[in-house]
Amino acid sequence: MEKIAFFDTKPYDKLWFDKLNTEYNIKYLDYKLTPDSAAAAKGCKAVVAFVNDTISRETIDELCALGVKLIALRCAGYNNVDLKYAKDKIDVVRVPVYSPYAVAEHTMALLLTLNRKIHKAFIRTRDFNFSLNGLTGFDLHGKTAGIIGTGQIGRIFIDICKGFGMNVIAYDPYPMENSNIEYVPLNKIFEESDIISLHCPLTKETRYIINERSLAQMKSGVVILNTSRGQLIDSDALLQSLKDGKVRGAGLDVYEEETALFFEDYSSTIVQDDVLARLVSLPNVIMTSHQAFLTDEALQKIAEVTLFNLHQFFSGEALKNEVVYKK
Ligand code: NAI
């Protein structure tokens, strides 16, 4: 049986892999893949990695020196992989789609919680505080949602927003043909939206797409949602706009410096990231730790497709879900 090093394992990952795996000897490791931890893949031809593993050129060199030939990402995004460096050295595969519904639904959950202050009401009523002061929200019906990125997740979120009776405008450099989506230039999204939701990948063009300048273009009272990647937002600029009231609220499932923190329990530690500490302290910020994907359906699909990717690799078949470096 081929041995596979499975990095950054959590109990919810193991559940479906253990149920479905019949072919491999999976070595579950509870730490992330980094240049220092790569040595744990000794004796494996393939490793399974996740969104916050550091798959830099140093990690790739370490893996190659051990004879590892495949990095199987059990996620869709691959911005944490130095693909240019990996080219011709090691194959990289991913799970392109697991549940776009999970992420889109979580985005709406963030918006509803923020707007109707469910997080505050939950704590109040548990303490028999039945006051409504400070819990006023606004109707979503009739408001304008600006969607940046109309791929799998963005399109489902658009349908959800339309179900709430919202007007939807969208920006994507590759608009979907024959759709009923109203595409507008990016500056119109900033200027006209009551709610802005990010559903684009992290690239050179999209890094800090929400920054001091774009925030200045926005309506006062805008709500910002990010379930894509943390570095789409300049967190310092967002924090400033939350403090001065320009941004009414932010629902964040990702954070630009999440790699060192997310998925772990630091509740007994003094967290050193002051921007993060300030953001989570604000009553109008809801932060979840990259959990938008976390549904039974998505976890099952991640395990199925990763095992399929491994099977294709070890059978010498063409890799359907290979990630190829493009200039
Ligand atoms: P997708 O590839 O189906 O869609 C991405 C869309 O963004 C495409 O239509 C593309 O044309 C567009 N795009 C590319 N460059 C753009 C730009 N400069 N401005 C605006 N749009 C641009 O991807 P999918 O499946 O919808 O995922 C979107 C993002 O969600 C992923 O890139 C990933 O970062 C994130 N994600 C987050 C998860 C979570 O648990 N929080 C789970 C899965 C994905």
XYZ file of C-alpha atoms and ligand atoms in Angstrom:
371
model
C 0.000 0.000 0.000
C 1.334 3.431 -0.925
C 1.974 5.630 2.096
C 0.519 9.164 1.982
C 1.528 12.020 4.317
C -1.631 13.964 5.184
C -0.765 17.366 6.669
C -2.776 19.585 9.005
C -5.304 16.861 9.851
C -8.402 17.701 11.865
C -10.963 15.184 13.166
C -13.503 16.328 10.557
C -10.993 15.564 7.742
C -10.324 12.032 8.954
C -13.981 11.094 9.128
C -14.591 10.902 5.366
C -11.093 9.807 4.352
C -11.303 6.876 6.788
C -14.765 5.962 5.487
C -13.811 6.029 1.807
C -10.138 5.058 1.661
C -9.345 1.442 0.768
C -6.155 1.929 -1.252
C -3.665 3.905 0.826
C -1.817 3.859 4.103
C -2.580 7.425 5.212
C -0.224 8.904 7.770
C -2.273 11.639 9.464
C -0.156 14.536 10.766
C -1.682 17.229 12.948
C 0.769 19.956 11.885
C 0.982 22.088 8.753
C 3.224 21.424 5.769
C 6.181 23.853 5.899
C 9.841 23.587 4.861
C 10.582 22.319 8.400
C 7.831 19.713 8.581
C 8.188 18.394 5.009
C 10.618 15.714 6.278
C 7.606 13.863 7.713
C 6.796 12.820 4.134
C 9.797 10.455 4.061
C 8.774 7.223 2.347
C 5.744 8.820 0.620
C 5.341 9.561 -3.080
C 2.386 11.838 -2.411
C 1.335 14.348 0.223
C -2.114 15.759 0.939
C -2.128 19.447 1.904
C -4.598 22.218 2.727
C -5.158 25.972 2.299
C -2.806 27.287 4.956
C 0.122 24.933 4.314
C 3.223 26.764 3.092
C 4.060 25.207 -0.254
C 6.941 27.522 -1.048
C 10.003 26.794 -3.104
C 11.809 25.567 0.064
C 8.990 23.122 0.842
C 8.983 21.903 -2.759
C 12.769 21.360 -2.640
C 12.427 19.363 0.608
C 9.619 17.226 -0.834
C 11.481 16.593 -4.095
C 14.619 15.566 -2.178
C 12.512 12.936 -0.398
C 11.177 11.596 -3.703
C 7.657 13.036 -3.322
C 6.078 13.365 -6.770
C 2.584 14.675 -6.027
C 1.019 17.408 -3.902
C -2.704 16.695 -3.623
C -4.442 19.811 -2.351
C -7.688 18.986 -0.584
C -9.046 22.449 -1.437
C -9.858 24.550 -4.492
C -7.582 27.589 -3.982
C -3.880 27.166 -4.721
C -2.462 30.627 -3.998
C -0.347 29.031 -1.218
C 1.616 26.983 -3.784
C 4.626 28.356 -5.698
C 3.288 26.862 -8.924
C 5.942 28.436 -11.116
C 8.640 26.719 -9.077
C 6.728 23.420 -8.899
C 6.488 23.191 -12.690
C 8.387 20.153 -14.034
C 9.447 19.170 -10.490
C 6.316 17.921 -8.784
C 2.670 17.495 -9.842
C -0.011 19.521 -8.094
C -3.691 18.514 -8.084
C -6.672 20.032 -6.296
C -10.376 19.621 -5.634
C -11.777 22.261 -7.978
C -15.336 22.197 -6.620
C -16.620 20.674 -3.397
C -19.604 22.697 -2.395
C -20.042 26.186 -3.763
C -23.403 26.132 -1.931
C -21.624 25.751 1.418
C -19.561 28.900 0.854
C -22.395 30.971 -0.633
C -24.761 29.979 2.182
C -22.147 30.842 4.811
C -21.734 34.257 3.179
C -25.451 34.919 3.629
C -25.248 33.589 7.206
C -22.569 36.209 7.933
C -24.682 38.959 6.386
C -27.857 37.983 8.255
C -26.047 37.596 11.573
C -24.289 40.938 11.205
C -27.321 42.835 10.021
C -29.849 41.462 12.524
C -27.251 41.222 15.324
C -28.103 37.605 16.080
C -24.682 37.171 17.747
C -25.594 39.837 20.292
C -29.188 38.685 20.761
C -27.992 35.118 21.435
C -25.763 36.271 24.270
C -28.399 38.651 25.681
C -31.269 36.172 25.886
C -29.034 33.519 27.501
C -28.545 36.095 30.257
C -32.315 36.826 30.377
C -31.648 40.280 28.932
C -34.631 40.783 26.645
C -33.895 44.392 25.708
C -33.928 45.269 21.984
C -31.831 48.415 22.323
C -29.006 48.477 19.802
C -30.296 45.506 17.780
C -31.880 47.438 14.882
C -30.968 46.106 11.423
C -32.138 47.028 7.917
C -34.262 45.258 5.291
C -32.156 43.418 2.731
C -35.093 43.632 0.318
C -34.470 46.395 -2.222
C -30.815 46.902 -1.260
C -28.018 46.603 -3.828
C -25.516 43.778 -3.519
C -22.270 44.192 -5.471
C -20.624 40.864 -6.262
C -16.955 40.732 -7.243
C -16.316 37.437 -9.053
C -19.164 35.505 -10.674
C -17.736 31.974 -10.682
C -19.379 28.987 -9.008
C -19.754 30.588 -5.575
C -20.476 34.145 -6.709
C -23.330 32.970 -8.952
C -24.986 30.972 -6.171
C -24.661 33.936 -3.822
C -26.286 36.118 -6.499
C -29.275 33.748 -6.632
C -29.533 33.791 -2.829
C -29.488 37.613 -2.816
C -32.138 37.719 -5.543
C -34.243 35.389 -3.398
C -34.162 38.081 -0.723
C -35.424 40.639 -3.244
C -32.109 42.454 -3.533
C -30.842 44.234 -6.656
C -27.631 42.592 -7.763
C -24.792 44.090 -9.776
C -21.553 42.247 -10.492
C -18.014 42.662 -11.740
C -15.896 39.965 -13.348
C -13.211 40.456 -16.012
C -14.603 37.273 -17.604
C -18.370 37.867 -17.486
C -20.602 34.877 -17.891
C -22.201 34.803 -21.303
C -25.967 34.470 -21.683
C -26.605 35.030 -18.014
C -29.109 37.380 -16.437
C -26.363 38.948 -14.326
C -26.051 42.739 -14.571
C -22.335 43.370 -15.055
C -20.929 46.824 -14.265
C -17.398 48.261 -14.050
C -15.619 47.751 -10.718
C -15.897 51.407 -9.687
C -19.721 51.150 -10.015
C -19.676 48.210 -7.599
C -17.808 50.386 -5.108
C -20.018 53.434 -5.647
C -23.489 51.847 -5.788
C -23.497 48.825 -3.494
C -25.011 48.621 -0.023
C -23.328 45.256 0.420
C -20.125 44.143 -1.297
C -19.206 40.461 -1.394
C -15.900 39.074 -2.639
C -15.942 35.833 -4.655
C -12.831 36.181 -6.810
C -9.534 34.315 -6.424
C -6.447 35.891 -4.882
C -4.173 37.009 -7.720
C -1.745 39.873 -8.378
C -4.712 41.893 -9.706
C -7.096 41.186 -6.822
C -4.673 41.508 -3.878
C -6.015 44.383 -1.701
C -8.914 45.016 -4.090
C -10.519 46.501 -0.967
C -8.110 49.231 0.065
C -8.117 52.823 1.274
C -8.942 54.135 -2.213
C -11.775 51.720 -2.993
C -13.194 52.178 0.518
C -13.282 55.940 -0.083
C -15.422 55.347 -3.193
C -18.019 53.326 -1.279
C -21.359 54.429 0.130
C -21.360 55.341 3.761
C -22.828 52.401 5.669
C -21.653 49.702 3.254
C -21.355 46.117 4.523
C -18.348 44.101 3.344
C -18.306 40.317 3.105
C -15.244 38.208 2.392
C -15.410 34.436 2.183
C -12.689 34.195 -0.487
C -9.154 35.020 0.603
C -7.882 37.333 3.346
C -5.429 39.257 1.195
C -8.247 40.612 -0.958
C -8.695 43.183 1.830
C -6.176 45.605 3.296
C -7.158 44.906 6.910
C -5.660 48.141 8.255
C -7.751 50.188 5.830
C -10.880 48.179 6.646
C -10.315 48.628 10.378
C -9.999 52.387 9.924
C -13.241 52.516 7.908
C -15.043 50.469 10.570
C -13.753 52.775 13.290
C -14.825 55.947 11.514
C -18.242 54.477 10.656
C -17.884 54.471 6.868
C -18.279 50.680 6.862
C -21.354 49.538 8.748
C -20.154 46.011 9.248
C -17.834 43.297 7.991
C -18.394 39.554 7.747
C -15.045 37.862 7.348
C -14.381 34.156 6.966
C -10.780 34.795 5.964
C -8.053 37.133 7.158
C -4.833 38.201 5.479
C -2.621 36.877 8.274
C -4.711 33.782 9.001
C -2.054 31.186 8.191
C -0.458 31.237 11.628
C -3.761 31.229 13.530
C -6.795 29.818 11.789
C -7.943 26.242 12.458
C -6.174 26.237 15.868
C -7.264 27.053 19.426
C -5.399 30.076 20.813
C -7.975 30.872 23.481
C -5.389 30.632 26.278
C -2.738 32.629 24.429
C -2.038 36.341 24.073
C -2.556 36.817 20.343
C 0.079 39.233 19.045
C -1.766 40.410 15.922
C -3.222 43.771 17.025
C -5.235 44.349 13.836
C -6.947 40.981 14.234
C -7.525 41.598 17.953
C -9.126 44.978 17.215
C -11.252 43.595 14.376
C -12.699 40.759 16.462
C -13.369 43.176 19.323
C -15.748 45.293 17.230
C -19.478 44.612 17.647
C -20.055 45.026 13.905
C -17.473 42.476 12.781
C -18.195 38.776 12.584
C -15.172 36.640 11.978
C -15.243 32.903 11.332
C -12.047 30.958 10.844
C -12.218 29.845 7.211
C -15.189 27.620 7.891
C -17.405 28.581 4.946
C -16.659 25.256 3.236
C -17.399 23.175 6.323
C -20.466 21.075 5.545
C -20.882 17.284 5.465
C -21.412 17.404 1.710
C -18.218 19.384 1.102
C -16.091 17.150 3.351
C -17.363 14.026 1.604
C -16.635 15.512 -1.828
C -13.147 16.645 -0.751
C -12.318 13.088 0.329
C -13.834 11.509 -2.803
C -12.044 13.799 -5.244
C -8.690 13.692 -3.390
C -8.781 9.872 -3.382
C -9.682 9.962 -7.095
C -6.744 12.345 -7.742
C -4.380 9.986 -5.881
C -5.767 6.995 -7.787
C -5.175 8.707 -11.146
C -1.615 9.570 -10.142
C -0.679 6.097 -8.916
C -2.317 4.455 -11.955
C -0.318 6.680 -14.296
C -3.461 8.249 -15.778
C -3.697 11.862 -17.011
C -4.438 14.085 -14.021
C -7.913 15.558 -14.528
C -7.555 18.021 -11.662
C -3.955 19.069 -12.215
C -3.083 22.694 -11.491
C -0.785 23.957 -14.196
C 1.367 27.083 -13.978
C 0.204 29.781 -16.386
C 2.162 32.954 -16.999
P -14.345 30.217 -9.594
O -13.023 29.969 -10.222
O -15.527 29.398 -10.018
O -14.748 31.757 -9.781
C -13.881 32.825 -9.589
C -14.371 33.972 -10.459
O -13.562 35.108 -10.168
C -14.266 33.687 -11.968
O -15.498 33.952 -12.603
C -13.178 34.660 -12.426
O -13.369 35.129 -13.737
C -13.349 35.766 -11.399
N -12.205 36.669 -11.351
C -10.907 36.428 -11.702
N -10.191 37.550 -11.567
C -11.034 38.514 -11.110
C -10.888 39.881 -10.793
N -9.715 40.495 -10.956
N -11.968 40.553 -10.363
C -13.168 39.949 -10.219
N -13.372 38.646 -10.529
C -12.324 37.954 -10.959
O -14.107 30.103 -8.037
P -15.163 29.774 -6.891
O -15.281 28.309 -6.744
O -16.396 30.580 -7.096
O -14.373 30.323 -5.606
C -14.143 31.704 -5.400
C -13.126 31.857 -4.298
O -13.697 31.383 -3.073
C -11.874 30.976 -4.467
O -10.910 31.620 -5.254
C -11.411 30.789 -3.068
O -10.466 31.801 -2.771
C -12.649 31.004 -2.212
N -13.059 29.826 -1.463
C -13.234 29.961 -0.103
C -13.645 28.901 0.665
C -13.882 29.058 2.132
O -14.062 28.051 2.841
N -13.917 30.266 2.666
C -13.867 27.575 0.062
C -13.713 27.552 -1.377
C -13.312 28.641 -2.096
